Amino acid sequence: MKRNVIPPYANDAVAHLKRVDPILGDVIDRVGSYAITRRPERFHSLVRAIIFQQLAGRAAQTIFDRFVKAVGGKRFPTPALLLAASDEVLRGAGLSRGKMSYIRDLATHVNNRTLDFHRHSRMTDDEIIADLTRVRGIGRWTAEMFLMFNLHRPDVLPVDDLGVRNAVGRLYKISPAPTAKALREFGERWRPYRSVASWYLWQSYNIVTPESSVAVTDGAAKKAIAKPPTPKSIPRKIVVAKASAGKTNARKPISIKAAAAKITRAAPAKSITPRKTRATIKKS
């Protein structure tokens, strides 16, 4: 059974993000503690990620459950069991030909130890992404989710995630929403805790703002964003008090450069301790 955990770097990350980005700091105050799902499994998670690609959650879960039962019985199948499964068995579970090929390629890499999860603790984030994306069917986004939720790496920014990009556009009033390149540059302020910033951006969809009477996760907006890979028990919806009659808090959209400049001006300046000169040292 999965459970939420608070990583050891959580407090430092929250303090840093609130200091460098007051807008994200407001989201942090409303959402609460940074607690992500503990996913210690490796092979299991990657197989699941491949099966869930381009499918609605309920349909994907049904196929995944059939796959586990057909190939592994009561337990998740090992790479060897998966490789021994026939096309008929995998098709019967609902897997497409492409996904059958992808999970077999993954199982082959793990079985031959050309993909060794034990090595990841000694590898950088970029090295792990390169290691995982050698497998057919695993792209950069899947590798980044693995880094964030399985390995709990603190500084991953999934710039290709539509949910993160749209959340930045909404929170910072940037129109249109930033491109992957623009988001990468914009997110530099969040280093070395960009994973934590991304998680709070996903959670921001559960906050109702004065400009909207319904949560952004409802209706057409829900279809326009990528579903955040967060636990089912996400923080409660927090409703921001509506603006009083005759007033409005709506702001005009701005460019991403203007948003970045605004955050820089709003962030408190770092306190710098003056260095002692030689004369001061001698005098003291």
PDB file of C-alpha atoms in Angstrom:
ATOM      1  CA  MET A   1       0.000   0.000   0.000  1.00  0.00           C
ATOM      2  CA  LYS A   2       1.381   3.390  -1.005  1.00  0.00           C
ATOM      3  CA  ARG A   3       1.675   6.182   1.543  1.00  0.00           C
ATOM      4  CA  ASN A   4       2.700   9.794   1.497  1.00  0.00           C
ATOM      5  CA  VAL A   5       6.098  10.742   2.846  1.00  0.00           C
ATOM      6  CA  ILE A   6       7.824  14.020   3.637  1.00  0.00           C
ATOM      7  CA  PRO A   7      11.363  13.943   2.163  1.00  0.00           C
ATOM      8  CA  PRO A   8      14.232  15.132   4.410  1.00  0.00           C
ATOM      9  CA  TYR A   9      14.783  18.205   2.248  1.00  0.00           C
ATOM     10  CA  ALA A  10      11.129  19.352   2.434  1.00  0.00           C
ATOM     11  CA  ASN A  11      11.530  22.094   5.075  1.00  0.00           C
ATOM     12  CA  ASP A  12      14.585  23.616   3.413  1.00  0.00           C
ATOM     13  CA  ALA A  13      12.838  23.485   0.038  1.00  0.00           C
ATOM     14  CA  VAL A  14       9.705  25.244   1.295  1.00  0.00           C
ATOM     15  CA  ALA A  15      11.733  27.961   3.024  1.00  0.00           C
ATOM     16  CA  HIS A  16      13.797  28.550  -0.123  1.00  0.00           C
ATOM     17  CA  LEU A  17      10.812  28.699  -2.475  1.00  0.00           C
ATOM     18  CA  LYS A  18       8.883  31.084  -0.224  1.00  0.00           C
ATOM     19  CA  ARG A  19      11.913  33.370  -0.054  1.00  0.00           C
ATOM     20  CA  VAL A  20      12.659  33.526  -3.783  1.00  0.00           C
ATOM     21  CA  ASP A  21       9.087  33.439  -5.109  1.00  0.00           C
ATOM     22  CA  PRO A  22       6.303  35.145  -3.100  1.00  0.00           C
ATOM     23  CA  ILE A  23       3.627  34.034  -5.582  1.00  0.00           C
ATOM     24  CA  LEU A  24       4.553  30.370  -5.211  1.00  0.00           C
ATOM     25  CA  GLY A  25       4.944  31.039  -1.483  1.00  0.00           C
ATOM     26  CA  ASP A  26       1.266  31.960  -1.318  1.00  0.00           C
ATOM     27  CA  VAL A  27       0.377  28.643  -2.989  1.00  0.00           C
ATOM     28  CA  ILE A  28       2.566  26.800  -0.465  1.00  0.00           C
ATOM     29  CA  ASP A  29       0.786  28.481   2.450  1.00  0.00           C
ATOM     30  CA  ARG A  30      -2.595  27.452   1.066  1.00  0.00           C
ATOM     31  CA  VAL A  31      -1.721  23.884   0.061  1.00  0.00           C
ATOM     32  CA  GLY A  32       0.277  22.926   3.139  1.00  0.00           C
ATOM     33  CA  SER A  33       3.119  20.470   3.670  1.00  0.00           C
ATOM     34  CA  TYR A  34       5.066  18.892   0.822  1.00  0.00           C
ATOM     35  CA  ALA A  35       4.204  15.197   1.013  1.00  0.00           C
ATOM     36  CA  ILE A  36       4.534  12.916  -2.008  1.00  0.00           C
ATOM     37  CA  THR A  37       3.658   9.303  -2.637  1.00  0.00           C
ATOM     38  CA  ARG A  38       6.307   6.794  -1.645  1.00  0.00           C
ATOM     39  CA  ARG A  39       6.928   4.520  -4.632  1.00  0.00           C
ATOM     40  CA  PRO A  40       9.859   2.240  -3.787  1.00  0.00           C
ATOM     41  CA  GLU A  41       9.249  -0.144  -6.702  1.00  0.00           C
ATOM     42  CA  ARG A  42      11.240   0.356  -9.902  1.00  0.00           C
ATOM     43  CA  PHE A  43      10.378  -2.168 -12.648  1.00  0.00           C
ATOM     44  CA  HIS A  44       6.755  -2.164 -11.537  1.00  0.00           C
ATOM     45  CA  SER A  45       6.487   1.637 -11.848  1.00  0.00           C
ATOM     46  CA  LEU A  46       7.984   1.787 -15.334  1.00  0.00           C
ATOM     47  CA  VAL A  47       5.744  -0.997 -16.660  1.00  0.00           C
ATOM     48  CA  ARG A  48       2.754   0.818 -15.196  1.00  0.00           C
ATOM     49  CA  ALA A  49       3.856   4.122 -16.760  1.00  0.00           C
ATOM     50  CA  ILE A  50       4.087   2.490 -20.203  1.00  0.00           C
ATOM     51  CA  ILE A  51       0.670   0.829 -19.903  1.00  0.00           C
ATOM     52  CA  PHE A  52      -0.941   4.097 -18.765  1.00  0.00           C
ATOM     53  CA  GLN A  53       0.381   6.086 -21.740  1.00  0.00           C
ATOM     54  CA  GLN A  54      -2.331   7.793 -23.824  1.00  0.00           C
ATOM     55  CA  LEU A  55      -5.163   6.169 -21.859  1.00  0.00           C
ATOM     56  CA  ALA A  56      -7.758   7.535 -19.464  1.00  0.00           C
ATOM     57  CA  GLY A  57      -7.045   6.614 -15.860  1.00  0.00           C
ATOM     58  CA  ARG A  58      -9.875   4.111 -15.334  1.00  0.00           C
ATOM     59  CA  ALA A  59      -9.317   2.288 -18.631  1.00  0.00           C
ATOM     60  CA  ALA A  60      -5.568   2.152 -18.031  1.00  0.00           C
ATOM     61  CA  GLN A  61      -6.044   0.779 -14.511  1.00  0.00           C
ATOM     62  CA  THR A  62      -8.341  -1.960 -15.808  1.00  0.00           C
ATOM     63  CA  ILE A  63      -5.788  -3.068 -18.411  1.00  0.00           C
ATOM     64  CA  PHE A  64      -2.977  -2.874 -15.865  1.00  0.00           C
ATOM     65  CA  ASP A  65      -4.898  -5.053 -13.378  1.00  0.00           C
ATOM     66  CA  ARG A  66      -5.673  -7.612 -16.094  1.00  0.00           C
ATOM     67  CA  PHE A  67      -2.015  -7.671 -17.109  1.00  0.00           C
ATOM     68  CA  VAL A  68      -0.826  -8.310 -13.542  1.00  0.00           C
ATOM     69  CA  LYS A  69      -3.374 -11.096 -13.022  1.00  0.00           C
ATOM     70  CA  ALA A  70      -2.716 -12.755 -16.388  1.00  0.00           C
ATOM     71  CA  VAL A  71       1.092 -12.723 -16.160  1.00  0.00           C
ATOM     72  CA  GLY A  72       1.928 -12.606 -12.475  1.00  0.00           C
ATOM     73  CA  GLY A  73      -1.103 -14.065 -10.760  1.00  0.00           C
ATOM     74  CA  LYS A  74      -1.333 -12.567  -7.257  1.00  0.00           C
ATOM     75  CA  ARG A  75       1.988 -10.718  -7.510  1.00  0.00           C
ATOM     76  CA  PHE A  76       3.485  -8.295  -9.958  1.00  0.00           C
ATOM     77  CA  PRO A  77       5.352 -10.308 -12.618  1.00  0.00           C
ATOM     78  CA  THR A  78       9.126 -10.443 -12.706  1.00  0.00           C
ATOM     79  CA  PRO A  79      10.960  -9.496 -15.924  1.00  0.00           C
ATOM     80  CA  ALA A  80      11.458 -13.210 -16.660  1.00  0.00           C
ATOM     81  CA  LEU A  81       7.741 -13.976 -16.326  1.00  0.00           C
ATOM     82  CA  LEU A  82       6.857 -11.035 -18.569  1.00  0.00           C
ATOM     83  CA  LEU A  83       9.273 -12.219 -21.254  1.00  0.00           C
ATOM     84  CA  ALA A  84       7.785 -15.722 -21.077  1.00  0.00           C
ATOM     85  CA  ALA A  85       4.218 -14.448 -21.586  1.00  0.00           C
ATOM     86  CA  SER A  86       2.769 -15.085 -25.045  1.00  0.00           C
ATOM     87  CA  ASP A  87       1.282 -12.483 -27.368  1.00  0.00           C
ATOM     88  CA  GLU A  88      -2.144 -14.023 -26.780  1.00  0.00           C
ATOM     89  CA  VAL A  89      -1.905 -13.536 -23.027  1.00  0.00           C
ATOM     90  CA  LEU A  90      -0.775  -9.912 -23.340  1.00  0.00           C
ATOM     91  CA  ARG A  91      -3.370  -9.097 -25.999  1.00  0.00           C
ATOM     92  CA  GLY A  92      -6.010 -10.711 -23.810  1.00  0.00           C
ATOM     93  CA  ALA A  93      -5.125  -8.243 -21.056  1.00  0.00           C
ATOM     94  CA  GLY A  94      -5.782  -5.401 -23.499  1.00  0.00           C
ATOM     95  CA  LEU A  95      -2.237  -4.388 -24.447  1.00  0.00           C
ATOM     96  CA  SER A  96      -1.574  -2.974 -27.900  1.00  0.00           C
ATOM     97  CA  ARG A  97       1.221  -4.344 -30.069  1.00  0.00           C
ATOM     98  CA  GLY A  98       3.302  -1.238 -29.389  1.00  0.00           C
ATOM     99  CA  LYS A  99       3.000  -1.505 -25.616  1.00  0.00           C
ATOM    100  CA  MET A 100       3.762  -5.219 -25.724  1.00  0.00           C
ATOM    101  CA  SER A 101       6.987  -4.326 -27.505  1.00  0.00           C
ATOM    102  CA  TYR A 102       7.832  -1.572 -24.999  1.00  0.00           C
ATOM    103  CA  ILE A 103       7.351  -3.599 -21.810  1.00  0.00           C
ATOM    104  CA  ARG A 104       9.261  -6.527 -23.302  1.00  0.00           C
ATOM    105  CA  ASP A 105      12.148  -4.226 -24.162  1.00  0.00           C
ATOM    106  CA  LEU A 106      12.118  -2.939 -20.583  1.00  0.00           C
ATOM    107  CA  ALA A 107      12.009  -6.476 -19.186  1.00  0.00           C
ATOM    108  CA  THR A 108      14.921  -7.489 -21.433  1.00  0.00           C
ATOM    109  CA  HIS A 109      17.060  -4.577 -20.219  1.00  0.00           C
ATOM    110  CA  VAL A 110      16.299  -5.345 -16.564  1.00  0.00           C
ATOM    111  CA  ASN A 111      16.722  -9.111 -16.987  1.00  0.00           C
ATOM    112  CA  ASN A 112      20.110  -8.648 -18.697  1.00  0.00           C
ATOM    113  CA  ARG A 113      21.107  -5.964 -16.176  1.00  0.00           C
ATOM    114  CA  THR A 114      21.807  -3.461 -18.900  1.00  0.00           C
ATOM    115  CA  LEU A 115      19.343  -1.410 -16.862  1.00  0.00           C
ATOM    116  CA  ASP A 116      20.427  -1.768 -13.234  1.00  0.00           C
ATOM    117  CA  PHE A 117      18.343   0.205 -10.759  1.00  0.00           C
ATOM    118  CA  HIS A 118      20.961  -0.273  -8.029  1.00  0.00           C
ATOM    119  CA  ARG A 119      23.335   1.993  -9.956  1.00  0.00           C
ATOM    120  CA  HIS A 120      20.985   4.982  -9.842  1.00  0.00           C
ATOM    121  CA  SER A 121      22.016   6.093  -6.374  1.00  0.00           C
ATOM    122  CA  ARG A 122      25.476   6.856  -7.788  1.00  0.00           C
ATOM    123  CA  MET A 123      24.204   8.620 -10.919  1.00  0.00           C
ATOM    124  CA  THR A 124      23.168  12.198 -11.662  1.00  0.00           C
ATOM    125  CA  ASP A 125      19.653  13.063 -12.781  1.00  0.00           C
ATOM    126  CA  ASP A 126      20.744  13.504 -16.402  1.00  0.00           C
ATOM    127  CA  GLU A 127      22.598  10.181 -16.348  1.00  0.00           C
ATOM    128  CA  ILE A 128      19.483   8.402 -15.061  1.00  0.00           C
ATOM    129  CA  ILE A 129      17.312  10.030 -17.731  1.00  0.00           C
ATOM    130  CA  ALA A 130      19.768   8.876 -20.406  1.00  0.00           C
ATOM    131  CA  ASP A 131      19.814   5.385 -18.860  1.00  0.00           C
ATOM    132  CA  LEU A 132      16.027   5.031 -18.809  1.00  0.00           C
ATOM    133  CA  THR A 133      15.299   6.544 -22.207  1.00  0.00           C
ATOM    134  CA  ARG A 134      17.376   3.844 -23.900  1.00  0.00           C
ATOM    135  CA  VAL A 135      14.293   1.678 -23.368  1.00  0.00           C
ATOM    136  CA  ARG A 136      11.678   1.880 -26.115  1.00  0.00           C
ATOM    137  CA  GLY A 137       8.530   3.574 -24.886  1.00  0.00           C
ATOM    138  CA  ILE A 138      10.207   5.530 -22.091  1.00  0.00           C
ATOM    139  CA  GLY A 139      10.606   9.205 -22.886  1.00  0.00           C
ATOM    140  CA  ARG A 140      12.043  12.095 -20.917  1.00  0.00           C
ATOM    141  CA  TRP A 141       8.783  12.918 -19.107  1.00  0.00           C
ATOM    142  CA  THR A 142       8.403   9.337 -17.826  1.00  0.00           C
ATOM    143  CA  ALA A 143      12.031   9.371 -16.666  1.00  0.00           C
ATOM    144  CA  GLU A 144      11.470  12.691 -14.866  1.00  0.00           C
ATOM    145  CA  MET A 145       8.424  11.315 -13.035  1.00  0.00           C
ATOM    146  CA  PHE A 146      10.548   8.331 -12.009  1.00  0.00           C
ATOM    147  CA  LEU A 147      13.190  10.693 -10.617  1.00  0.00           C
ATOM    148  CA  MET A 148      10.621  12.723  -8.697  1.00  0.00           C
ATOM    149  CA  PHE A 149       8.348  10.046  -7.290  1.00  0.00           C
ATOM    150  CA  ASN A 150      10.485   6.897  -7.119  1.00  0.00           C
ATOM    151  CA  LEU A 151      13.900   8.321  -6.341  1.00  0.00           C
ATOM    152  CA  HIS A 152      12.667  11.521  -4.630  1.00  0.00           C
ATOM    153  CA  ARG A 153      15.202  13.674  -6.448  1.00  0.00           C
ATOM    154  CA  PRO A 154      14.630  17.311  -5.347  1.00  0.00           C
ATOM    155  CA  ASP A 155      15.628  19.310  -8.451  1.00  0.00           C
ATOM    156  CA  VAL A 156      13.648  18.054 -11.449  1.00  0.00           C
ATOM    157  CA  LEU A 157      11.626  20.471 -13.590  1.00  0.00           C
ATOM    158  CA  PRO A 158       9.416  18.654 -16.154  1.00  0.00           C
ATOM    159  CA  VAL A 159       9.220  21.492 -18.683  1.00  0.00           C
ATOM    160  CA  ASP A 160       7.238  19.396 -21.169  1.00  0.00           C
ATOM    161  CA  ASP A 161       4.434  18.811 -18.656  1.00  0.00           C
ATOM    162  CA  LEU A 162       1.364  20.783 -19.750  1.00  0.00           C
ATOM    163  CA  GLY A 163       0.034  20.885 -16.202  1.00  0.00           C
ATOM    164  CA  VAL A 164       3.149  22.663 -14.925  1.00  0.00           C
ATOM    165  CA  ARG A 165       3.266  25.088 -17.864  1.00  0.00           C
ATOM    166  CA  ASN A 166      -0.416  25.977 -17.613  1.00  0.00           C
ATOM    167  CA  ALA A 167      -0.157  26.412 -13.847  1.00  0.00           C
ATOM    168  CA  VAL A 168       2.691  28.903 -14.322  1.00  0.00           C
ATOM    169  CA  GLY A 169       0.623  30.769 -16.913  1.00  0.00           C
ATOM    170  CA  ARG A 170      -2.352  30.920 -14.593  1.00  0.00           C
ATOM    171  CA  LEU A 171      -0.556  31.829 -11.364  1.00  0.00           C
ATOM    172  CA  TYR A 172       1.762  34.445 -12.839  1.00  0.00           C
ATOM    173  CA  LYS A 173      -0.787  35.795 -15.349  1.00  0.00           C
ATOM    174  CA  ILE A 174       1.465  34.902 -18.285  1.00  0.00           C
ATOM    175  CA  SER A 175      -0.241  34.701 -21.661  1.00  0.00           C
ATOM    176  CA  PRO A 176       0.280  32.578 -23.578  1.00  0.00           C
ATOM    177  CA  ALA A 177       1.516  29.914 -21.141  1.00  0.00           C
ATOM    178  CA  PRO A 178       5.313  29.564 -21.283  1.00  0.00           C
ATOM    179  CA  THR A 179       7.035  27.248 -23.728  1.00  0.00           C
ATOM    180  CA  ALA A 180       9.312  24.497 -22.435  1.00  0.00           C
ATOM    181  CA  LYS A 181      12.361  26.681 -23.121  1.00  0.00           C
ATOM    182  CA  ALA A 182      10.862  29.714 -21.376  1.00  0.00           C
ATOM    183  CA  LEU A 183       9.789  27.624 -18.373  1.00  0.00           C
ATOM    184  CA  ARG A 184      13.287  26.177 -18.021  1.00  0.00           C
ATOM    185  CA  GLU A 185      14.698  29.692 -17.772  1.00  0.00           C
ATOM    186  CA  PHE A 186      11.876  30.938 -15.533  1.00  0.00           C
ATOM    187  CA  GLY A 187      12.337  27.990 -13.150  1.00  0.00           C
ATOM    188  CA  GLU A 188      16.001  28.722 -12.463  1.00  0.00           C
ATOM    189  CA  ARG A 189      14.912  30.730  -9.418  1.00  0.00           C
ATOM    190  CA  TRP A 190      13.549  27.541  -7.838  1.00  0.00           C
ATOM    191  CA  ARG A 191      16.854  25.634  -7.907  1.00  0.00           C
ATOM    192  CA  PRO A 192      17.823  23.375  -6.185  1.00  0.00           C
ATOM    193  CA  TYR A 193      14.216  22.417  -5.365  1.00  0.00           C
ATOM    194  CA  ARG A 194      12.441  22.457  -8.715  1.00  0.00           C
ATOM    195  CA  SER A 195      10.717  19.110  -8.000  1.00  0.00           C
ATOM    196  CA  VAL A 196       9.036  20.698  -4.994  1.00  0.00           C
ATOM    197  CA  ALA A 197       8.056  23.774  -7.006  1.00  0.00           C
ATOM    198  CA  SER A 198       6.537  21.513  -9.688  1.00  0.00           C
ATOM    199  CA  TRP A 199       4.522  19.605  -7.096  1.00  0.00           C
ATOM    200  CA  TYR A 200       3.066  22.817  -5.697  1.00  0.00           C
ATOM    201  CA  LEU A 201       2.256  23.993  -9.214  1.00  0.00           C
ATOM    202  CA  TRP A 202       0.260  20.786  -9.769  1.00  0.00           C
ATOM    203  CA  GLN A 203      -1.482  21.274  -6.428  1.00  0.00           C
ATOM    204  CA  SER A 204      -2.389  24.864  -7.317  1.00  0.00           C
ATOM    205  CA  TYR A 205      -5.201  23.499  -9.503  1.00  0.00           C
ATOM    206  CA  ASN A 206      -7.092  22.746  -6.284  1.00  0.00           C
ATOM    207  CA  ILE A 207      -7.199  26.400  -5.264  1.00  0.00           C
ATOM    208  CA  VAL A 208     -10.172  28.481  -6.328  1.00  0.00           C
ATOM    209  CA  THR A 209      -9.112  32.056  -7.036  1.00  0.00           C
ATOM    210  CA  PRO A 210     -11.227  35.232  -6.735  1.00  0.00           C
ATOM    211  CA  GLU A 211     -11.470  35.345 -10.547  1.00  0.00           C
ATOM    212  CA  SER A 212     -13.025  31.879 -10.793  1.00  0.00           C
ATOM    213  CA  SER A 213     -16.049  30.508  -8.977  1.00  0.00           C
ATOM    214  CA  VAL A 214     -15.165  26.916  -9.833  1.00  0.00           C
ATOM    215  CA  ALA A 215     -11.946  24.965  -9.392  1.00  0.00           C
ATOM    216  CA  VAL A 216      -9.693  24.930 -12.433  1.00  0.00           C
ATOM    217  CA  THR A 217      -9.795  21.127 -12.398  1.00  0.00           C
ATOM    218  CA  ASP A 218     -13.451  21.256 -13.488  1.00  0.00           C
ATOM    219  CA  GLY A 219     -14.934  21.308 -16.974  1.00  0.00           C
ATOM    220  CA  ALA A 220     -13.003  22.190 -20.091  1.00  0.00           C
ATOM    221  CA  ALA A 221      -9.905  23.318 -18.198  1.00  0.00           C
ATOM    222  CA  LYS A 222      -9.432  19.811 -16.866  1.00  0.00           C
ATOM    223  CA  LYS A 223      -9.174  18.487 -20.416  1.00  0.00           C
ATOM    224  CA  ALA A 224      -6.617  21.139 -21.329  1.00  0.00           C
ATOM    225  CA  ILE A 225      -4.016  20.154 -18.728  1.00  0.00           C
ATOM    226  CA  ALA A 226      -1.974  17.063 -18.091  1.00  0.00           C
ATOM    227  CA  LYS A 227      -3.210  15.146 -15.063  1.00  0.00           C
ATOM    228  CA  PRO A 228      -0.622  15.637 -12.311  1.00  0.00           C
ATOM    229  CA  PRO A 229       1.041  12.378 -11.192  1.00  0.00           C
ATOM    230  CA  THR A 230       0.157  12.931  -7.547  1.00  0.00           C
ATOM    231  CA  PRO A 231      -1.437  10.677  -4.925  1.00  0.00           C
ATOM    232  CA  LYS A 232      -5.203  10.296  -4.888  1.00  0.00           C
ATOM    233  CA  SER A 233      -5.436  11.854  -1.431  1.00  0.00           C
ATOM    234  CA  ILE A 234      -4.333  15.308  -2.523  1.00  0.00           C
ATOM    235  CA  PRO A 235      -4.655  18.284  -0.163  1.00  0.00           C
ATOM    236  CA  ARG A 236      -8.161  19.602   0.391  1.00  0.00           C
ATOM    237  CA  LYS A 237      -9.550  22.299  -1.882  1.00  0.00           C
ATOM    238  CA  ILE A 238      -8.933  25.694  -0.378  1.00  0.00           C
ATOM    239  CA  VAL A 239     -11.301  28.432  -1.437  1.00  0.00           C
ATOM    240  CA  VAL A 240      -9.892  31.938  -1.525  1.00  0.00           C
ATOM    241  CA  ALA A 241     -12.363  34.535  -0.321  1.00  0.00           C
ATOM    242  CA  LYS A 242     -14.186  36.189  -3.211  1.00  0.00           C
ATOM    243  CA  ALA A 243     -13.514  39.831  -3.919  1.00  0.00           C
ATOM    244  CA  SER A 244     -15.985  42.204  -2.277  1.00  0.00           C
ATOM    245  CA  ALA A 245     -18.804  43.687  -4.355  1.00  0.00           C
ATOM    246  CA  GLY A 246     -17.724  46.299  -6.853  1.00  0.00           C
ATOM    247  CA  LYS A 247     -14.068  45.235  -6.727  1.00  0.00           C
ATOM    248  CA  THR A 248     -12.073  42.801  -8.774  1.00  0.00           C
ATOM    249  CA  ASN A 249      -8.635  41.222  -8.391  1.00  0.00           C
ATOM    250  CA  ALA A 250      -8.370  40.258 -12.054  1.00  0.00           C
ATOM    251  CA  ARG A 251      -5.067  41.219 -13.662  1.00  0.00           C
ATOM    252  CA  LYS A 252      -4.110  41.615 -17.270  1.00  0.00           C
ATOM    253  CA  PRO A 253      -1.895  38.882 -18.757  1.00  0.00           C
ATOM    254  CA  ILE A 254       1.801  39.735 -18.872  1.00  0.00           C
ATOM    255  CA  SER A 255       4.872  38.293 -20.556  1.00  0.00           C
ATOM    256  CA  ILE A 256       7.064  35.722 -18.853  1.00  0.00           C
ATOM    257  CA  LYS A 257       9.924  38.256 -18.655  1.00  0.00           C
ATOM    258  CA  ALA A 258       7.664  40.752 -16.888  1.00  0.00           C
ATOM    259  CA  ALA A 259       6.522  38.032 -14.467  1.00  0.00           C
ATOM    260  CA  ALA A 260      10.124  37.092 -13.690  1.00  0.00           C
ATOM    261  CA  ALA A 261      11.060  40.728 -13.076  1.00  0.00           C
ATOM    262  CA  LYS A 262       8.066  41.177 -10.778  1.00  0.00           C
ATOM    263  CA  ILE A 263       9.043  38.165  -8.667  1.00  0.00           C
ATOM    264  CA  THR A 264      12.625  39.426  -8.410  1.00  0.00           C
ATOM    265  CA  ARG A 265      11.412  42.799  -7.128  1.00  0.00           C
ATOM    266  CA  ALA A 266       9.013  41.188  -4.643  1.00  0.00           C
ATOM    267  CA  ALA A 267      11.481  38.660  -3.249  1.00  0.00           C
ATOM    268  CA  PRO A 268      13.280  39.845  -0.098  1.00  0.00           C
ATOM    269  CA  ALA A 269      16.913  40.805  -0.636  1.00  0.00           C
ATOM    270  CA  LYS A 270      19.542  38.487   0.758  1.00  0.00           C
ATOM    271  CA  SER A 271      21.339  39.798   3.804  1.00  0.00           C
ATOM    272  CA  ILE A 272      25.040  40.085   3.059  1.00  0.00           C
ATOM    273  CA  THR A 273      27.572  40.106   5.865  1.00  0.00           C
ATOM    274  CA  PRO A 274      30.388  42.532   5.018  1.00  0.00           C
ATOM    275  CA  ARG A 275      33.794  40.906   4.704  1.00  0.00           C
ATOM    276  CA  LYS A 276      36.477  41.972   7.139  1.00  0.00           C
ATOM    277  CA  THR A 277      39.301  43.977   5.630  1.00  0.00           C
ATOM    278  CA  ARG A 278      42.885  43.469   6.710  1.00  0.00           C
ATOM    279  CA  ALA A 279      42.770  46.727   8.648  1.00  0.00           C
ATOM    280  CA  THR A 280      39.678  45.607  10.501  1.00  0.00           C
ATOM    281  CA  ILE A 281      41.238  42.257  11.333  1.00  0.00           C
ATOM    282  CA  LYS A 282      44.405  43.898  12.716  1.00  0.00           C
ATOM    283  CA  LYS A 283      42.381  46.385  14.723  1.00  0.00           C
ATOM    284  CA  SER A 284      40.257  43.617  16.239  1.00  0.00           C
TER     285      SER A 284
END
